[in-house]
Coordinates of N, CA and C in Angstrom, one line a residue:
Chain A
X1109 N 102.0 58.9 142.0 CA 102.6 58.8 140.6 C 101.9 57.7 139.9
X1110 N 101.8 58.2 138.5 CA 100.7 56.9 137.9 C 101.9 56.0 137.1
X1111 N 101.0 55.0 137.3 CA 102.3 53.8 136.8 C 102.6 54.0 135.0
X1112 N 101.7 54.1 134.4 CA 102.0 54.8 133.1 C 101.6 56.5 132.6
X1113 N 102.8 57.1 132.3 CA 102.4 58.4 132.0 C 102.6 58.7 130.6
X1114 N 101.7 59.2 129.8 CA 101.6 59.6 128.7 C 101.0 60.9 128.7
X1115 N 101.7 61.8 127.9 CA 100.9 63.7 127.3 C 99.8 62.9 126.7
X1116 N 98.3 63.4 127.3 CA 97.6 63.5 126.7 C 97.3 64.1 124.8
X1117 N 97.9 65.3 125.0 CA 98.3 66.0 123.7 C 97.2 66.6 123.3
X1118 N 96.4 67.1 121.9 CA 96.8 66.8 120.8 C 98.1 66.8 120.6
X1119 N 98.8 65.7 120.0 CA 100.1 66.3 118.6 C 99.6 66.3 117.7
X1120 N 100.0 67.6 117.0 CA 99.5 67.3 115.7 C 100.7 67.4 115.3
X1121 N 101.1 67.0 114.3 CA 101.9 67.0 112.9 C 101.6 66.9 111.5
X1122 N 102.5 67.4 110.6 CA 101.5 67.5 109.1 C 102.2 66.2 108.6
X1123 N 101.6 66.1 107.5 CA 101.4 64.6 106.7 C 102.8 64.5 106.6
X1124 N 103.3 63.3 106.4 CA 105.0 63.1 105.8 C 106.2 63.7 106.9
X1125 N 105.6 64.1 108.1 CA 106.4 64.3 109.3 C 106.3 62.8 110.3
X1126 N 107.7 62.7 110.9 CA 107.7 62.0 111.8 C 107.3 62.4 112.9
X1127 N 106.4 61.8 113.7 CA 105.5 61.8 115.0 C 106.4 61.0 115.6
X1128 N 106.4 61.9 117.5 CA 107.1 61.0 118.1 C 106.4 60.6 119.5
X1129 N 106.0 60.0 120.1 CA 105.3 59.6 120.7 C 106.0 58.8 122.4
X1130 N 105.8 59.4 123.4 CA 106.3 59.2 124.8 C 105.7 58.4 125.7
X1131 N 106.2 57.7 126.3 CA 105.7 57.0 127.5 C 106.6 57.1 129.1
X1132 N 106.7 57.0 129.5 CA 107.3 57.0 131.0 C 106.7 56.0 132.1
X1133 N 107.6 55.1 132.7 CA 106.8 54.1 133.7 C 107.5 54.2 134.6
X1134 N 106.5 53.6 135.9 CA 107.0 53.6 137.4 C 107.7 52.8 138.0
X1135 N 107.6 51.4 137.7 CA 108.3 50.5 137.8 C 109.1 49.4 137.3
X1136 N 110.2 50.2 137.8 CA 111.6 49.7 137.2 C 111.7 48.1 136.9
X1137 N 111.1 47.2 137.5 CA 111.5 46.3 137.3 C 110.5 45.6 136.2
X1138 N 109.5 46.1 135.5 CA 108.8 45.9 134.5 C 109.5 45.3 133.3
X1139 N 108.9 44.4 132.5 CA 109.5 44.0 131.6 C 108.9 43.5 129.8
X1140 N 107.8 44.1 130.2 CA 107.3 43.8 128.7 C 106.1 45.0 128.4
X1141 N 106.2 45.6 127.1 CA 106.2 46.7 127.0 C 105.3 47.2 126.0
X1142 N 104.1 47.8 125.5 CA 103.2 47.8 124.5 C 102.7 48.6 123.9
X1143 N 102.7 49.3 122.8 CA 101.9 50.2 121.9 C 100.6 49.8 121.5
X1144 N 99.7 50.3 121.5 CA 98.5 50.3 120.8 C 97.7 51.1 120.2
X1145 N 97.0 51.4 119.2 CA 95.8 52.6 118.8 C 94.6 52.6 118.8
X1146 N 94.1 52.9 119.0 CA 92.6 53.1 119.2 C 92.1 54.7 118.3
X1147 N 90.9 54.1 117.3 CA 90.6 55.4 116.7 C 89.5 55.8 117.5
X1148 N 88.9 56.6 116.9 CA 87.6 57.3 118.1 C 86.3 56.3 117.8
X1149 N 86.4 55.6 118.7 CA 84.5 54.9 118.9 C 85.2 53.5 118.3
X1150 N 86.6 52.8 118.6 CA 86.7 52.0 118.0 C 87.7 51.1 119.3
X1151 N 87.8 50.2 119.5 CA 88.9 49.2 120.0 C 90.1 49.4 119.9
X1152 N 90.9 48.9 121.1 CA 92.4 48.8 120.9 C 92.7 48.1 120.1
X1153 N 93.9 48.2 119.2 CA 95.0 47.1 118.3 C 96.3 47.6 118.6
X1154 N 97.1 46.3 118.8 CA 98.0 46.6 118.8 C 99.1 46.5 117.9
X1155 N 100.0 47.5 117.9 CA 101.1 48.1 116.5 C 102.5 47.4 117.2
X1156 N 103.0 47.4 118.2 CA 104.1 47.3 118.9 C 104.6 46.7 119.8
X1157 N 105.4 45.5 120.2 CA 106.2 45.2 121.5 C 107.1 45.4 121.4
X1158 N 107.4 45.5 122.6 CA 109.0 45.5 123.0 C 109.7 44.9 123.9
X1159 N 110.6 44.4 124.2 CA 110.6 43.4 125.3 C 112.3 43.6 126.1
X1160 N 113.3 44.3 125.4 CA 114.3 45.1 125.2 C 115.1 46.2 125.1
X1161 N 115.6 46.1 125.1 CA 116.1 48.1 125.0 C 116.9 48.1 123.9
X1162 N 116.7 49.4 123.4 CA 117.0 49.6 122.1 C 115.8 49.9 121.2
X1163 N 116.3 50.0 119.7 CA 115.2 49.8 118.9 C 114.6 49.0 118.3
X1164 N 113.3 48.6 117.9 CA 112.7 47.3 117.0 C 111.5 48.4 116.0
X1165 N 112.1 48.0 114.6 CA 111.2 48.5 113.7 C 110.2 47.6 113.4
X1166 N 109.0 48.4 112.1 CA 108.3 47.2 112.0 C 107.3 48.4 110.8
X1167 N 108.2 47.9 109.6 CA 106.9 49.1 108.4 C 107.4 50.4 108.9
X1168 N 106.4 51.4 109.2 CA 106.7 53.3 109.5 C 107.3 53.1 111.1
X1169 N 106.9 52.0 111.4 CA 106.9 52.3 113.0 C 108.1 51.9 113.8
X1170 N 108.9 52.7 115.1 CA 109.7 52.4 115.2 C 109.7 52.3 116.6
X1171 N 109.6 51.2 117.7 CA 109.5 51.5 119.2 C 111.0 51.5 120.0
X1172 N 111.5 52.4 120.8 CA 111.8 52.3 121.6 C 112.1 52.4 122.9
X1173 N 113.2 51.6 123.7 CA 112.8 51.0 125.2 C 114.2 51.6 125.6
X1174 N 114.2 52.4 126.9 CA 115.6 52.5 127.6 C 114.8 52.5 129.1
X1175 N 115.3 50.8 129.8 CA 114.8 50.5 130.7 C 115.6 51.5 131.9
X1176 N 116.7 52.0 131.6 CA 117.3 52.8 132.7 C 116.3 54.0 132.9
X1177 N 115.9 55.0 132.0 CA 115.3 56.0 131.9 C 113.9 55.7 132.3
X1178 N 113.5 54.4 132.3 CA 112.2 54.0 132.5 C 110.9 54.9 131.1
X1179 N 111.7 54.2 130.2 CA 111.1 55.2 128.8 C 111.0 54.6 128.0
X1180 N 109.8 54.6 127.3 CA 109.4 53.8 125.8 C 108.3 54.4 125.4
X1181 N 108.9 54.9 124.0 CA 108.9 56.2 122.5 C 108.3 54.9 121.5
X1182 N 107.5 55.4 121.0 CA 107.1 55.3 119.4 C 107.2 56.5 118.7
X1183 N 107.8 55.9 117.5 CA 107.6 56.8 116.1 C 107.4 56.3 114.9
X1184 N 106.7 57.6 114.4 CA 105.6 57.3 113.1 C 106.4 57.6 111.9
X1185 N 107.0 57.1 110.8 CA 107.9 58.1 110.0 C 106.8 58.4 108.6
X1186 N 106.8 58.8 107.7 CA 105.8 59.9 106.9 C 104.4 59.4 107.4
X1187 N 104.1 60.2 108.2 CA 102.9 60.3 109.3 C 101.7 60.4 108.2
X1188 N 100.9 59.6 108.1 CA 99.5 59.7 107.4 C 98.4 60.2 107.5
X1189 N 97.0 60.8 107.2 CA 96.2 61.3 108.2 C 95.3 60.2 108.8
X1190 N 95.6 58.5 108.3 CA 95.2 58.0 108.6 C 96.0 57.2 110.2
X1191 N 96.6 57.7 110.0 CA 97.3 57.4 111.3 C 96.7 58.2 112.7
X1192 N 95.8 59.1 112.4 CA 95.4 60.3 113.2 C 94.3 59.3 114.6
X1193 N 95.0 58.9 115.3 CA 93.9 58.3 116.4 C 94.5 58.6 117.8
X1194 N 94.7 57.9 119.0 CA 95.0 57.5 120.2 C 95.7 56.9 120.6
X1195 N 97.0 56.8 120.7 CA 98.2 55.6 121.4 C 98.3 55.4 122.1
X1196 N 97.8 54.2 122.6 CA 98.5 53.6 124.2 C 99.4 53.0 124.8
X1197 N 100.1 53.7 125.5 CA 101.2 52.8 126.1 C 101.0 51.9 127.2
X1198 N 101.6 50.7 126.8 CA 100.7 49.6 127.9 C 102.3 48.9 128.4
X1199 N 102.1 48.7 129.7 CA 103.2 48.2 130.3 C 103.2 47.0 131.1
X1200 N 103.6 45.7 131.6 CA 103.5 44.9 132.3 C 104.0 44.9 133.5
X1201 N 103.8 45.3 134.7 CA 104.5 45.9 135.9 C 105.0 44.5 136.6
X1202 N 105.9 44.5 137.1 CA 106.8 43.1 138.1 C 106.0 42.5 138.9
X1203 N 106.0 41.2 138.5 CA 105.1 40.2 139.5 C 103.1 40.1 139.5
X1204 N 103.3 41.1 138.0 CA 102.0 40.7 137.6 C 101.8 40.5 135.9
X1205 N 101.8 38.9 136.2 CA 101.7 38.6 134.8 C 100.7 38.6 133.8
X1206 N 99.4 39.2 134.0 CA 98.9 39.2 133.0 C 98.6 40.7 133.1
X1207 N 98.6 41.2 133.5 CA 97.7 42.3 134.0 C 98.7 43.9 133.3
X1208 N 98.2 44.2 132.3 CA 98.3 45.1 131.1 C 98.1 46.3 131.8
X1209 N 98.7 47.6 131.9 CA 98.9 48.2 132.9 C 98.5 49.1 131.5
X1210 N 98.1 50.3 131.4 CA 97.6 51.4 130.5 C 98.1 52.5 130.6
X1211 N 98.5 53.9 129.8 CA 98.2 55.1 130.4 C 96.9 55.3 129.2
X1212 N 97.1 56.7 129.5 CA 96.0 57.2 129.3 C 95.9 57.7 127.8
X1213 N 96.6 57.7 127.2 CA 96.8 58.1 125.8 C 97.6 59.0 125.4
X1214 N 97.7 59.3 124.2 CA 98.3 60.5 123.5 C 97.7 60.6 122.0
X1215 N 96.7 61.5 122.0 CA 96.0 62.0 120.7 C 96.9 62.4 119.7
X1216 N 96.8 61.8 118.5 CA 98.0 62.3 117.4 C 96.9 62.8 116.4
X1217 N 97.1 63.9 115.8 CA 96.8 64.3 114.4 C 97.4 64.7 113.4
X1218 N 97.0 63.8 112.6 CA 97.9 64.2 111.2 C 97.3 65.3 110.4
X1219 N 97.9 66.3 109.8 CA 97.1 67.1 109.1 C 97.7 67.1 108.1
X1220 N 96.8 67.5 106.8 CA 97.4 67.6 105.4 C 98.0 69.0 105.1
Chain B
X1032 N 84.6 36.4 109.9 CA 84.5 36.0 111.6 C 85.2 37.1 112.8
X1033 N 84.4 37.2 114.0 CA 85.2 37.9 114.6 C 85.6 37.2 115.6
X1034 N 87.0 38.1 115.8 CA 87.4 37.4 116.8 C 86.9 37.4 118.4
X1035 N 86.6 38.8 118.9 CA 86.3 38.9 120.0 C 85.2 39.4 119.8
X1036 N 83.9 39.0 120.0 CA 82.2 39.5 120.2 C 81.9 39.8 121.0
X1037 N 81.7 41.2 121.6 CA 80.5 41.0 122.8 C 79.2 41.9 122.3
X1038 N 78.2 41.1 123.4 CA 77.2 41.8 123.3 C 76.5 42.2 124.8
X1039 N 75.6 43.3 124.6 CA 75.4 43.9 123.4 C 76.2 45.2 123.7
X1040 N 75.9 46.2 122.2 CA 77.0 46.9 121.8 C 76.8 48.1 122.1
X1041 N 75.7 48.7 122.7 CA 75.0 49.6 123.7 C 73.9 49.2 124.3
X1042 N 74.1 49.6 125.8 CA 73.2 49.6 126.9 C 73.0 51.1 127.3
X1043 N 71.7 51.0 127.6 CA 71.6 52.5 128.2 C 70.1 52.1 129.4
X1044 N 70.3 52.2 130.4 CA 69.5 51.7 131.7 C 69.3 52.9 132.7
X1045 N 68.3 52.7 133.5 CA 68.3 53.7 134.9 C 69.3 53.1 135.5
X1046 N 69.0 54.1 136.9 CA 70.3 53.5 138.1 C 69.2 52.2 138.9
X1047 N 69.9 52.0 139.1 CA 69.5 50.9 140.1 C 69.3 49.2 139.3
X1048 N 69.1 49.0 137.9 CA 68.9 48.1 137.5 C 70.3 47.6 137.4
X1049 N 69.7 46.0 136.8 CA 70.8 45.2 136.5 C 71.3 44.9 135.1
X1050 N 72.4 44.7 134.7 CA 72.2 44.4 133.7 C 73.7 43.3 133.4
X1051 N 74.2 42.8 132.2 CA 74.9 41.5 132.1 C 75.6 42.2 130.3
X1052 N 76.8 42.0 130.1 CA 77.0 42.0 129.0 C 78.1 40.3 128.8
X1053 N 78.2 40.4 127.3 CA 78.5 38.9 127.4 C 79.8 38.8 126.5
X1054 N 80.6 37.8 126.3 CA 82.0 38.1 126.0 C 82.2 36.7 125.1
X1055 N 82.5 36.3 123.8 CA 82.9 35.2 123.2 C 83.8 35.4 122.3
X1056 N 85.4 34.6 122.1 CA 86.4 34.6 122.0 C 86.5 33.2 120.8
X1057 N 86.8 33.3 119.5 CA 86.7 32.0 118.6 C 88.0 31.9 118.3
X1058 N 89.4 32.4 119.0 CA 90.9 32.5 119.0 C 91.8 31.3 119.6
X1059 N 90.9 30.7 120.3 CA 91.8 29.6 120.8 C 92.4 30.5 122.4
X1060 N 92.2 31.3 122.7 CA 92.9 31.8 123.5 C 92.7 31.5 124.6
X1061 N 93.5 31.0 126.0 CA 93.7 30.5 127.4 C 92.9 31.6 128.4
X1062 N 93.1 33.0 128.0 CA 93.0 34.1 129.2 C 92.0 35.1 128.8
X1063 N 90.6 35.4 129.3 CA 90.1 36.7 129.1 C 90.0 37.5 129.9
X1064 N 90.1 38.4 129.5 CA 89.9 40.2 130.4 C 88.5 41.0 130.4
X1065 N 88.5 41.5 131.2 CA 87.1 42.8 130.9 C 88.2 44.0 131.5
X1066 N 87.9 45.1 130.5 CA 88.5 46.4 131.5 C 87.6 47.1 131.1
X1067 N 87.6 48.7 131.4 CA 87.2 49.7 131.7 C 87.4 50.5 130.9
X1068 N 87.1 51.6 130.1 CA 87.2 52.5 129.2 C 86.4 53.7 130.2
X1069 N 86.6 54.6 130.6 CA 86.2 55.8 131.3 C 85.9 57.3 130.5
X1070 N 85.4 57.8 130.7 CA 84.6 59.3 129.6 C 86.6 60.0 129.6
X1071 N 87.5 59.7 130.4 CA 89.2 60.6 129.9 C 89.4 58.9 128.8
X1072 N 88.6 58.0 128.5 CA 89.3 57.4 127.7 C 90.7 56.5 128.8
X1073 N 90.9 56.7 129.7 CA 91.7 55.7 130.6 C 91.2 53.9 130.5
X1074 N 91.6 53.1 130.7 CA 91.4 52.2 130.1 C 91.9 51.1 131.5
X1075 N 91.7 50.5 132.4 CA 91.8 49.6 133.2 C 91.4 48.2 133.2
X1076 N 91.9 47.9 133.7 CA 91.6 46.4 134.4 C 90.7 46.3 135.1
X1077 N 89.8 45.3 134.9 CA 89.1 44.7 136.1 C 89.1 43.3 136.2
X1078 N 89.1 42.6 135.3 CA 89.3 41.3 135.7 C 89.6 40.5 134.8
X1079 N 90.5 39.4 135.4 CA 91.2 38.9 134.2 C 90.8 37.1 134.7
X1080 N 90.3 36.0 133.5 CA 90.4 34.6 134.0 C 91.3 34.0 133.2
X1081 N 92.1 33.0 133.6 CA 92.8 31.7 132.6 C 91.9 30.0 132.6
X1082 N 91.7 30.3 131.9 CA 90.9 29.0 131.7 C 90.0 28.4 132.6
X1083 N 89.5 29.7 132.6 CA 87.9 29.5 133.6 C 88.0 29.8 135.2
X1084 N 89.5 29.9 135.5 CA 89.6 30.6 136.7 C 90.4 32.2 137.1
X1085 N 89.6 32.6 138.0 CA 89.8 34.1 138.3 C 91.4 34.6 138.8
X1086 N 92.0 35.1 137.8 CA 93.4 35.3 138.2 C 94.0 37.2 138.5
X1087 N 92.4 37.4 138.1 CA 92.9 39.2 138.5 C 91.7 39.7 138.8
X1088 N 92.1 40.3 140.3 CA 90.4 40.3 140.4 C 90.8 41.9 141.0
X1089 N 90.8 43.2 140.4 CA 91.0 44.7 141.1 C 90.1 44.9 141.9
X1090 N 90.6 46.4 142.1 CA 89.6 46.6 143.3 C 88.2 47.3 142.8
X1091 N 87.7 46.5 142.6 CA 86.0 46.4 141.5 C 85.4 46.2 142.5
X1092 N 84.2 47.5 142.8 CA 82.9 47.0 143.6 C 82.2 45.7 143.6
X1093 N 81.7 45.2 145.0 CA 80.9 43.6 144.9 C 79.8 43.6 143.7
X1094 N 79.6 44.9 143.0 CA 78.1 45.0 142.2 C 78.5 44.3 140.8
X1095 N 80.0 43.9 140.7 CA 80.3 43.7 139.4 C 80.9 41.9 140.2
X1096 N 80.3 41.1 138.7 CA 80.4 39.8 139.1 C 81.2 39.2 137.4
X1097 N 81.7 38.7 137.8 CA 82.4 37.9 136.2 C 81.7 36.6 136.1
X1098 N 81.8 35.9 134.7 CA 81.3 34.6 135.3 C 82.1 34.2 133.7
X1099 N 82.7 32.6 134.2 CA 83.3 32.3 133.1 C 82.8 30.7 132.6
X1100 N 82.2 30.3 131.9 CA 81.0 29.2 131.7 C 82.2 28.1 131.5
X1101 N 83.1 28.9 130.5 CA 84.3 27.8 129.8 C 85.6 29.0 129.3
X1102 N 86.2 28.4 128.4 CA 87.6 29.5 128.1 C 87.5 30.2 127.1
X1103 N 86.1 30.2 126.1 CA 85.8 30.8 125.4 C 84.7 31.8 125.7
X1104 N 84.5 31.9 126.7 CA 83.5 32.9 127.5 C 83.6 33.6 128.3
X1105 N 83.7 35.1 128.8 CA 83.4 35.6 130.0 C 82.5 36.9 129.8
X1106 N 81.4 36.5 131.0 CA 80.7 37.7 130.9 C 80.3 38.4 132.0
X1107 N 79.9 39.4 132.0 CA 80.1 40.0 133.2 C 78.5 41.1 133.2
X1108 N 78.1 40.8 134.6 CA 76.9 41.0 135.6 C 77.2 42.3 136.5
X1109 N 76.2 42.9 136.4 CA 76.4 44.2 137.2 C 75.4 44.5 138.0
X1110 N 75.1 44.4 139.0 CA 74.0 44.9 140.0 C 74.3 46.2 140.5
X1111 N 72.7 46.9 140.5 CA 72.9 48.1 141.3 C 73.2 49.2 140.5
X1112 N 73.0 48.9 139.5 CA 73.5 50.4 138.6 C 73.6 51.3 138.8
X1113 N 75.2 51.9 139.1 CA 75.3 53.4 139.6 C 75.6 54.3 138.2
X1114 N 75.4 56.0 138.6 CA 76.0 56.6 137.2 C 77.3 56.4 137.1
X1115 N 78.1 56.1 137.9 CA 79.5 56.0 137.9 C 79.9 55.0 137.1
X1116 N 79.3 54.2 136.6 CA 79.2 52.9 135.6 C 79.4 53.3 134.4
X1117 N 78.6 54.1 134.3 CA 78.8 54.7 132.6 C 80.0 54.3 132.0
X1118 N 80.8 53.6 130.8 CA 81.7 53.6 130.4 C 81.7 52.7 129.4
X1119 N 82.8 52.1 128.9 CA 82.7 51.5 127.8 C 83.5 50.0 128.2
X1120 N 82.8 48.9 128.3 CA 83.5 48.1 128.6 C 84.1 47.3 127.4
X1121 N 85.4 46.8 127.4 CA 85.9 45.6 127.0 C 86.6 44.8 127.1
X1122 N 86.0 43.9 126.4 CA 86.7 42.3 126.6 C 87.6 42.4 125.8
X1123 N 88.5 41.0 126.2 CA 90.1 41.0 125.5 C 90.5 39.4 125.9
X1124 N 91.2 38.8 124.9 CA 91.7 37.5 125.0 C 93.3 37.4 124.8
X1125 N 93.5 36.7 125.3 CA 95.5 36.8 124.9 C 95.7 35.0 125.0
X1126 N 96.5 34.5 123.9 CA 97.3 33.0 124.2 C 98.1 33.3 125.7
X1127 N 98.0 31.8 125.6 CA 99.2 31.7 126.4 C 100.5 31.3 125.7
X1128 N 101.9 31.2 126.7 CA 103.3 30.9 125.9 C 103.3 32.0 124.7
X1129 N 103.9 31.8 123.8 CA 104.3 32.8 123.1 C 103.4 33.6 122.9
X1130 N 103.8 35.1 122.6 CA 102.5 36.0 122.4 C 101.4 36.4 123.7
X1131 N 102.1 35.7 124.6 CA 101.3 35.8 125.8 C 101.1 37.7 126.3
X1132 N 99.8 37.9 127.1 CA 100.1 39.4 127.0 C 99.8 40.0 125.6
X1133 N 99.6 39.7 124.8 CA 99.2 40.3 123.3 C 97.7 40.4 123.2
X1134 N 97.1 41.5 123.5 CA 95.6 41.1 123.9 C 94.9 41.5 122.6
X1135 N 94.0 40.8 122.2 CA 93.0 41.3 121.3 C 91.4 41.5 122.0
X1136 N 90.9 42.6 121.7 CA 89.7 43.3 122.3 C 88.7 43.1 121.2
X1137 N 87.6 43.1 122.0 CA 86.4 43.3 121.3 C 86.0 44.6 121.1
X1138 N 84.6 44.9 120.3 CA 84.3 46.3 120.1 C 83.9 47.1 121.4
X1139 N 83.5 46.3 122.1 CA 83.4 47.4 123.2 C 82.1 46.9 123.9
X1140 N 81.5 47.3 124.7 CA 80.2 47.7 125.1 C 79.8 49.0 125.4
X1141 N 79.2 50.1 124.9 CA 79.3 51.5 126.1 C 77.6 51.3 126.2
X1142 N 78.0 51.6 128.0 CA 77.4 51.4 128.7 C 76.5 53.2 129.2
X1143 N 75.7 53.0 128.9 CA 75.3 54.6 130.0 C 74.0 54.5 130.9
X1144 N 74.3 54.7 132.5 CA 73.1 54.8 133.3 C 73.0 55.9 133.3
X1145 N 71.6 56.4 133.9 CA 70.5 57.6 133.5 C 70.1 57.7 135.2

């Protein structure tokens, strides 16, 4: 089982739709929690932490964490086509503190 | 100014050579990383220092060497060039205490052996 799982995808969604975006982790006892995007040929940045369960907005974007379910969602609300890149879900696994744990992405496209 | 630099920003080598990319950080930041970027785009760890010492060291072949001069530096040495190399490396810096874990990354390196 991989420690972070994300749909590859494409999603596409059209412009002014809310995009909703999945993560799923392996270990339960993890505790800090991370969005990032990456466009094509370009660097990570990061949009999102989480450190909690529940929800934390921030502008369009909204993350959230239900450590029971071992699950942490972003969403995009009127989806742009500039929003159209790569989201990573990054997780910090128990008893390793620096060490930024990845999946593998989820392609979003926004279409007009 | 940027914040995370490396160079250089394509390499393209035979197998068997060596080659070194280099990593400078003007953030103030305690901890740098190098990971992995792979042709699925998967993105790993390989090595992480705090202030000039080795605190994450994966299970990275002996051909990959880190070297950290000071806390605004790490660069990283690769002997042996295999094709399995190929990838995009980058660097990344995080504070410590608050914001800790908040990484900012450089552009990259993509790397490609022939």
């Amino acid at each position: 089982q991989k420690e972070v799982e994300q749909n590859s995808g494409p999603l596409s969604v059209p412009e002014g739709a809310i995009a909703s975006l999945n993560c799923t982790y392996s270990d339960r006892g993890s505790q800090s929690f991370f969005w990032y995007r990456q466009y094509s040929g370009k660097s990570p940045e990061l949009i999102m932490s989480i450190y909690s369960n529940g929800d934390k907005e921030d502008g369009r974007f909204t993350a959230q964490l239900n450590k029971a379910s071992q699950y942490v969602s972003l969403l995009i609300r009127d989806s742009q086509p500039s929003d159209s890149a790569t989201y990573l879900c990054a997780v910090i696994p128990t008893g390793t503190a620096s060490k930024l744990t990845f999946g593998t992405g989820t392609r979003l496209q926004v279409t007009l | 100014d940027t914040a995370v630099s490396q160079t250089p920003k394509y390499l393209v080598t035979q197998m068997g050579n060596d080659k070194s990319i280099k990593c400078e950080q003007n953030l103030g930041h305690d901890t740098m990383y190098w990971y992995k970027q792979d042709s699925k785009k998967f993105l790993k760890i390989m090595f992480s220092y705090n202030n000039k010492e080795l605190i994450i060291n994966e299970t990275v072949p002996n051909r990959f060497s880190p070297k950290s001069p000071d806390k605004a530096h790490l660069n990283l040495h690769i002997n042996s060039l295999e094709l399995g190399d190929s990838a995009v490396y980058f660097c990344a810096s995080s504070p410590t205490g608050s914001g800790a874990n908040v990484l900012t990354f450089g552009a990259g390196s993509r790397l490609t052996v022939l």
